[in-house]
Each structure stands twice: as structure tokens, then as C-alpha cells.
Coordinates of C-alpha atoms in Angstrom, one line a residue:
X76 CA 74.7 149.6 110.7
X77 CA 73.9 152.5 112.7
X78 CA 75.7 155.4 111.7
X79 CA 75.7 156.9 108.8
X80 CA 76.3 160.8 107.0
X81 CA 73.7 163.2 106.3
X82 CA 74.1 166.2 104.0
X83 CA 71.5 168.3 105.2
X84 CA 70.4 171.1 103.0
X85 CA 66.7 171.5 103.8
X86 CA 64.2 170.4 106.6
X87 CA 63.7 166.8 107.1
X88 CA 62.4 164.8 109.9
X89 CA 63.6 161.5 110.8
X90 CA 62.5 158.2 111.9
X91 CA 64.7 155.8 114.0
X92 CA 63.9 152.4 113.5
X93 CA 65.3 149.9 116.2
X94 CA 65.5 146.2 116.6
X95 CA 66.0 144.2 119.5
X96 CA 69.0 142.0 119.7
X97 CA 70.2 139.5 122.6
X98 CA 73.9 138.4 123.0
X99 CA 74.4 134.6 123.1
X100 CA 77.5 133.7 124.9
X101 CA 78.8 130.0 124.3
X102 CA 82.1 128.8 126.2
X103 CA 82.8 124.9 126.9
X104 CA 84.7 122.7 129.8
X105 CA 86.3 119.7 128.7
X106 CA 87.5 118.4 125.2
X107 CA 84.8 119.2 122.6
X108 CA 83.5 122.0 120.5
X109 CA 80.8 124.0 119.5
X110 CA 78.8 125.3 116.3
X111 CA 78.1 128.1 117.2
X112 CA 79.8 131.3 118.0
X113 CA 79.8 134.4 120.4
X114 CA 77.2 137.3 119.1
X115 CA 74.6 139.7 118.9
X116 CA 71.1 137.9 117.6
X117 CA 68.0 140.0 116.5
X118 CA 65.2 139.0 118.8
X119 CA 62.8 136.1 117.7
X120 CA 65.9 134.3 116.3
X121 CA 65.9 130.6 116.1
X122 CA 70.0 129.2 116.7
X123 CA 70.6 125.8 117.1
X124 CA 74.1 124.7 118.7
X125 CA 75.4 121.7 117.8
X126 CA 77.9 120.1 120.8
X127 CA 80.5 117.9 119.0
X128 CA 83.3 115.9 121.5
X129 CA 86.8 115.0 121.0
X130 CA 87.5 111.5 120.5
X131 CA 87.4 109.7 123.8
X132 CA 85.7 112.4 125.5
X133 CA 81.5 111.9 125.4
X134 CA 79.0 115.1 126.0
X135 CA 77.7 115.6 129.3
X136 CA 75.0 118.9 129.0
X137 CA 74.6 122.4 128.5
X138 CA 74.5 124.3 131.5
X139 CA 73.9 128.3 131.8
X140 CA 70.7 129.9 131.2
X141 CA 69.8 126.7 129.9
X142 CA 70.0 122.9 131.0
X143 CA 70.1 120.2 129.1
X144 CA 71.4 116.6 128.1
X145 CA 70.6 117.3 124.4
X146 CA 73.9 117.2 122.1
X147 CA 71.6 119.8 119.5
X148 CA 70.2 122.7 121.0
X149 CA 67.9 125.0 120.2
X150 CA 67.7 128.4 121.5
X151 CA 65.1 131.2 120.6
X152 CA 66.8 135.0 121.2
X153 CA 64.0 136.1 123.4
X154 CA 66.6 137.1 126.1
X155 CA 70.6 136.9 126.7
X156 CA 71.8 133.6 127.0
X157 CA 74.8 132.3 128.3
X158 CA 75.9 128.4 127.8
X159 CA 78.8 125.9 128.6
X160 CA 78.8 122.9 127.0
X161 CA 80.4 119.8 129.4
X162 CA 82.3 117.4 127.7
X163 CA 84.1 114.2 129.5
X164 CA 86.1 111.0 129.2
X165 CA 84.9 109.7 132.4
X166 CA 81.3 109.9 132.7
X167 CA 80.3 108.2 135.8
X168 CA 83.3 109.7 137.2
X169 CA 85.2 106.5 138.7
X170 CA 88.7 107.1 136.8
X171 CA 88.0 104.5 134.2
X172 CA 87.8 106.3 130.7
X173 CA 84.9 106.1 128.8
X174 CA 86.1 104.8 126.0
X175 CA 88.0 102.2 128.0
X176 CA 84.7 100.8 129.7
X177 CA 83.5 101.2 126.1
X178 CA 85.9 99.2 124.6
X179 CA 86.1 96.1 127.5
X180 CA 82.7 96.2 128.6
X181 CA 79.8 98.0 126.1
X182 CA 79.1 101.3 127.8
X183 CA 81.0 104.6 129.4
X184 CA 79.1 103.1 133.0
X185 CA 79.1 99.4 132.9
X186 CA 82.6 98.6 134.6
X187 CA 82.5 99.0 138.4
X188 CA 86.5 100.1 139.3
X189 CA 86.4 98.0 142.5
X190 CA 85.9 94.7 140.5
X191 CA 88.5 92.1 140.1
X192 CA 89.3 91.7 136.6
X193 CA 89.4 88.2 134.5
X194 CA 93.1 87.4 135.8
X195 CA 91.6 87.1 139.3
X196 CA 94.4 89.3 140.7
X197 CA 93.9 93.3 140.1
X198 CA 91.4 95.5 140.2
X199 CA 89.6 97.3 137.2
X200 CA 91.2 100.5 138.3
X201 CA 94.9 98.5 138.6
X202 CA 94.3 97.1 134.8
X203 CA 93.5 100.0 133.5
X204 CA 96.5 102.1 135.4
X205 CA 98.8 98.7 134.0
X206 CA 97.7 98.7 130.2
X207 CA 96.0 95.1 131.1
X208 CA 93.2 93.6 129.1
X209 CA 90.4 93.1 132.1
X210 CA 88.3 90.6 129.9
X211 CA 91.3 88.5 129.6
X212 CA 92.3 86.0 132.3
X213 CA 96.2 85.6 131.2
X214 CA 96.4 89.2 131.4
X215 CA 98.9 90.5 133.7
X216 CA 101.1 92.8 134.7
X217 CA 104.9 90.7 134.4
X218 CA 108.6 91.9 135.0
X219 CA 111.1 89.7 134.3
X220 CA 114.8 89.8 136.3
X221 CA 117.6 88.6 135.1
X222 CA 121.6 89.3 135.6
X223 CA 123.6 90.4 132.1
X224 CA 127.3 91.4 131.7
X225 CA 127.3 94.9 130.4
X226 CA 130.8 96.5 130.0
X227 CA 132.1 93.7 131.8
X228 CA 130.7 93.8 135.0
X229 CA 127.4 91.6 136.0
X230 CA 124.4 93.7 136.2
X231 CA 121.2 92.9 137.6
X232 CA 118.1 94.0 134.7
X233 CA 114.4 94.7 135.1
X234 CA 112.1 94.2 131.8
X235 CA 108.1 95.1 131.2
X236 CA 106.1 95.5 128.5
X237 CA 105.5 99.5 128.6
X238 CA 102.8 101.3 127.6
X239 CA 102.3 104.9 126.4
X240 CA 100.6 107.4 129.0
X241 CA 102.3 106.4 131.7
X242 CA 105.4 106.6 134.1
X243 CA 107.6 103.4 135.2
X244 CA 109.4 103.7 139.1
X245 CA 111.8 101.6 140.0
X246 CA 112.5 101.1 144.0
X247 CA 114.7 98.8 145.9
X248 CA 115.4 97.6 149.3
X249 CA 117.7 94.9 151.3
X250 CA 115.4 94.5 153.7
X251 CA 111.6 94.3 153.2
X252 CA 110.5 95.4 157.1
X253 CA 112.6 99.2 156.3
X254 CA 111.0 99.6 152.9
X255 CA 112.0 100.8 149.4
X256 CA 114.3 103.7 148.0
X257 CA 113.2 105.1 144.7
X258 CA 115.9 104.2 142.0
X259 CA 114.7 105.7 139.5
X260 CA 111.4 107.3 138.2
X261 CA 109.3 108.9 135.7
X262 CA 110.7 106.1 133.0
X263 CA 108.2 106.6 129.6
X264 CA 107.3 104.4 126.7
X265 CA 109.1 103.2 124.9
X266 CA 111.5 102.4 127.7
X267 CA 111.0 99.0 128.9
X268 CA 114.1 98.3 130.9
X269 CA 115.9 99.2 133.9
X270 CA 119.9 98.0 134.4
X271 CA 121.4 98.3 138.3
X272 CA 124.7 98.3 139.1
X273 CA 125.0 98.5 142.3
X274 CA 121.9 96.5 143.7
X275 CA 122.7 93.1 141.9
X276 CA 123.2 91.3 145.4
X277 CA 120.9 88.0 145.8
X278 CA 119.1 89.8 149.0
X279 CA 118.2 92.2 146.7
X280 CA 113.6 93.5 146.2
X281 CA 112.8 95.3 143.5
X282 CA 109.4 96.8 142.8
X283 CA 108.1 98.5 139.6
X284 CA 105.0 100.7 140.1
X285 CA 103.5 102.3 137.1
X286 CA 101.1 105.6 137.0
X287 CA 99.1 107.0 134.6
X288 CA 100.8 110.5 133.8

């Protein structure tokens, strides 16, 4: 500390004695932490920050008053420092995951989103966005129509196998030259169905789009 009471009841003289301290500011971007926190450090001291990521997410680098791509850091308090830490879940930055490209193909970078996938039909991008198994050639994206009396009256139903993290949109037209009218949208897992009424007619075209959320 430096405060402190004096009683003074004869003369005395008296010596300051200060130390040399350097605040080290740590802050992050992404989904991760750090261990190490916000402080005052005497000069000369050794702190080594650890960078830990959330699952799915990888670590990227410290940037700030110092740069680099180690997860442990060490910093000497010979000056003020200020760090982020970067965390990601998409390291090369081509909207596959990391751990997706980890889990299909070995690595966070070895999947090229452009490539056509085993079933010979969508693109890595469009089996990831579908919940589809790129290494597998039978995997696809299927929706099944089929009519079904329901309360008596012959409706016309859409099935899929849904997936969690993303939103279902059902659109419909007569006539495939004036394109499609949203039905409905925004349907979530576990919902795997969609029942029309009024758009049961046999020159009926329904499409089902799915997006991540």
C-alpha cells in the first residue's frame, strides 16, 4: 500500500521508496478465454497468458502490443501491454466450420467450399448449410410429398429430415415462369413437416430451402 498514518511526535526524515509497475490489459474476440486477468505488474515481471477456445472455435493469435500465433504467451512487464486474443470456428474463413472440415476431412483448411461433395450433386458449402454427410455419396438432401386426410379434407404434406441450427422455408407457385410465394418460414428442429390446405392442386411446385440461422 501507499498510504499509511504517522504519529509524529519528534523529527524524523523520510524515505520514499517506489517501484515501477506496468498495466497489462487482456480483452478477447471470438469464443475463448484467457488466464490471465486485467492489472497492475511490478516491472521485471514474467506473466504467461494461457489462450484456451471454446469448443468448436480454434485460436487464431494475440494481437496488441504483441503478435503472435502462440496459444501460451509470455510477457515481461518492461512496459504497458495491451492484448486480444482471436478465437474462430472458421479459420480459413470460407463459411465451413472448423470443426466441420475437422470432422469430414482432417483439418480446419482441407475442404475447398466450391467442391462438389460425394453425392455428385451439391456443393461443400450446400452440405454443410443441409446437415449432409459430404464424404458420403447417398447423402442427400430429400423431401417427400404426399396427400393425407386431416380433419376430413385431403391435404397436400411436405416431410425432411431437420436438423438443429437451422431454418426450414416453404414456397409455392402454379406456375414455375412467375416464381414462388413464401408459405411459410423460419420452421426449426424438431419440425419436420409442413401440411397445405389450400395448395393441394396437381399443378402445384413446392420448394423447401433451408439456412443456417
Amino acid at each position: 500500500t501507499n498510504a499509511f498514518t504517522l504519529v509524529h511526535t519528534n523529527d524524523a526524515v523520510l524515505t520514499w521508496t517506489w517501484s515501477t509497475n506496468y498495466w497489462l490489459e487482456v480483452d478477447s474476440i471470438g469464443a475463448g478465454s484467457i488466464t490471465f486477468a486485467d492489472g497492475w505488474y511490478r516491472e521485471g515481471t514474467t506473466n504467461v497468458l494461457s489462450a484456451i477456445p471454446e469448443p468448436g472455435y480454434s485460436f487464431v493469435g494475440w494481437s496488441g502490443s504483441i503478435d503472435s500465433t502462440n496459444s501460451l504467451l509470455t510477457v515481461v512487464m518492461t512496459e504497458a501491454h495491451s492484448l486480444t486474443a482471436i478465437f474462430t470456428n472458421d479459420r480459413d474463413n470460407d463459411d465451413l466450420p472448423d470443426w466441420w472440415e475437422t470432422q469430414y476431412f482432417g483439418d480446419p483448411t482441407n475442404a475447398v467450399a466450391s467442391a462438389i461433395s460425394s453425392n455428385g450433386i451439391n456443393t461443400l458449402l450446400e452440405a454443410y448449410i443441409a446437415g449432409l454427410d459430404p464424404t458420403d455419396s447417398e447423402s442427400v438432401f430429400e423431401v417427400y410429398g404426399y396427400n393425407e386426410i386431416v380433419g376430413g379434407t385431403n391435404q397436400f404434406v411436405l416431410e425432411w429430415d431437420s436438423q438443429e441450427g437451422r431454418y426450414y422455408n416453404i414456397h409455392w407457385t402454379s406456375n414455375l415462369f412467375n416464381g414462388f410465394q413464401p408459405l411459410e418460414t423460419g420452421l426449426e428442429f424438431p419440425r419436420n413437416t409442413y401440411t397445405g390446405e389450400m395448395y393441394s392442386a396437381s399443378n402445384s411446385f413446392y420448394r423447401l430451402e433451408v439456412e443456417l440461422k
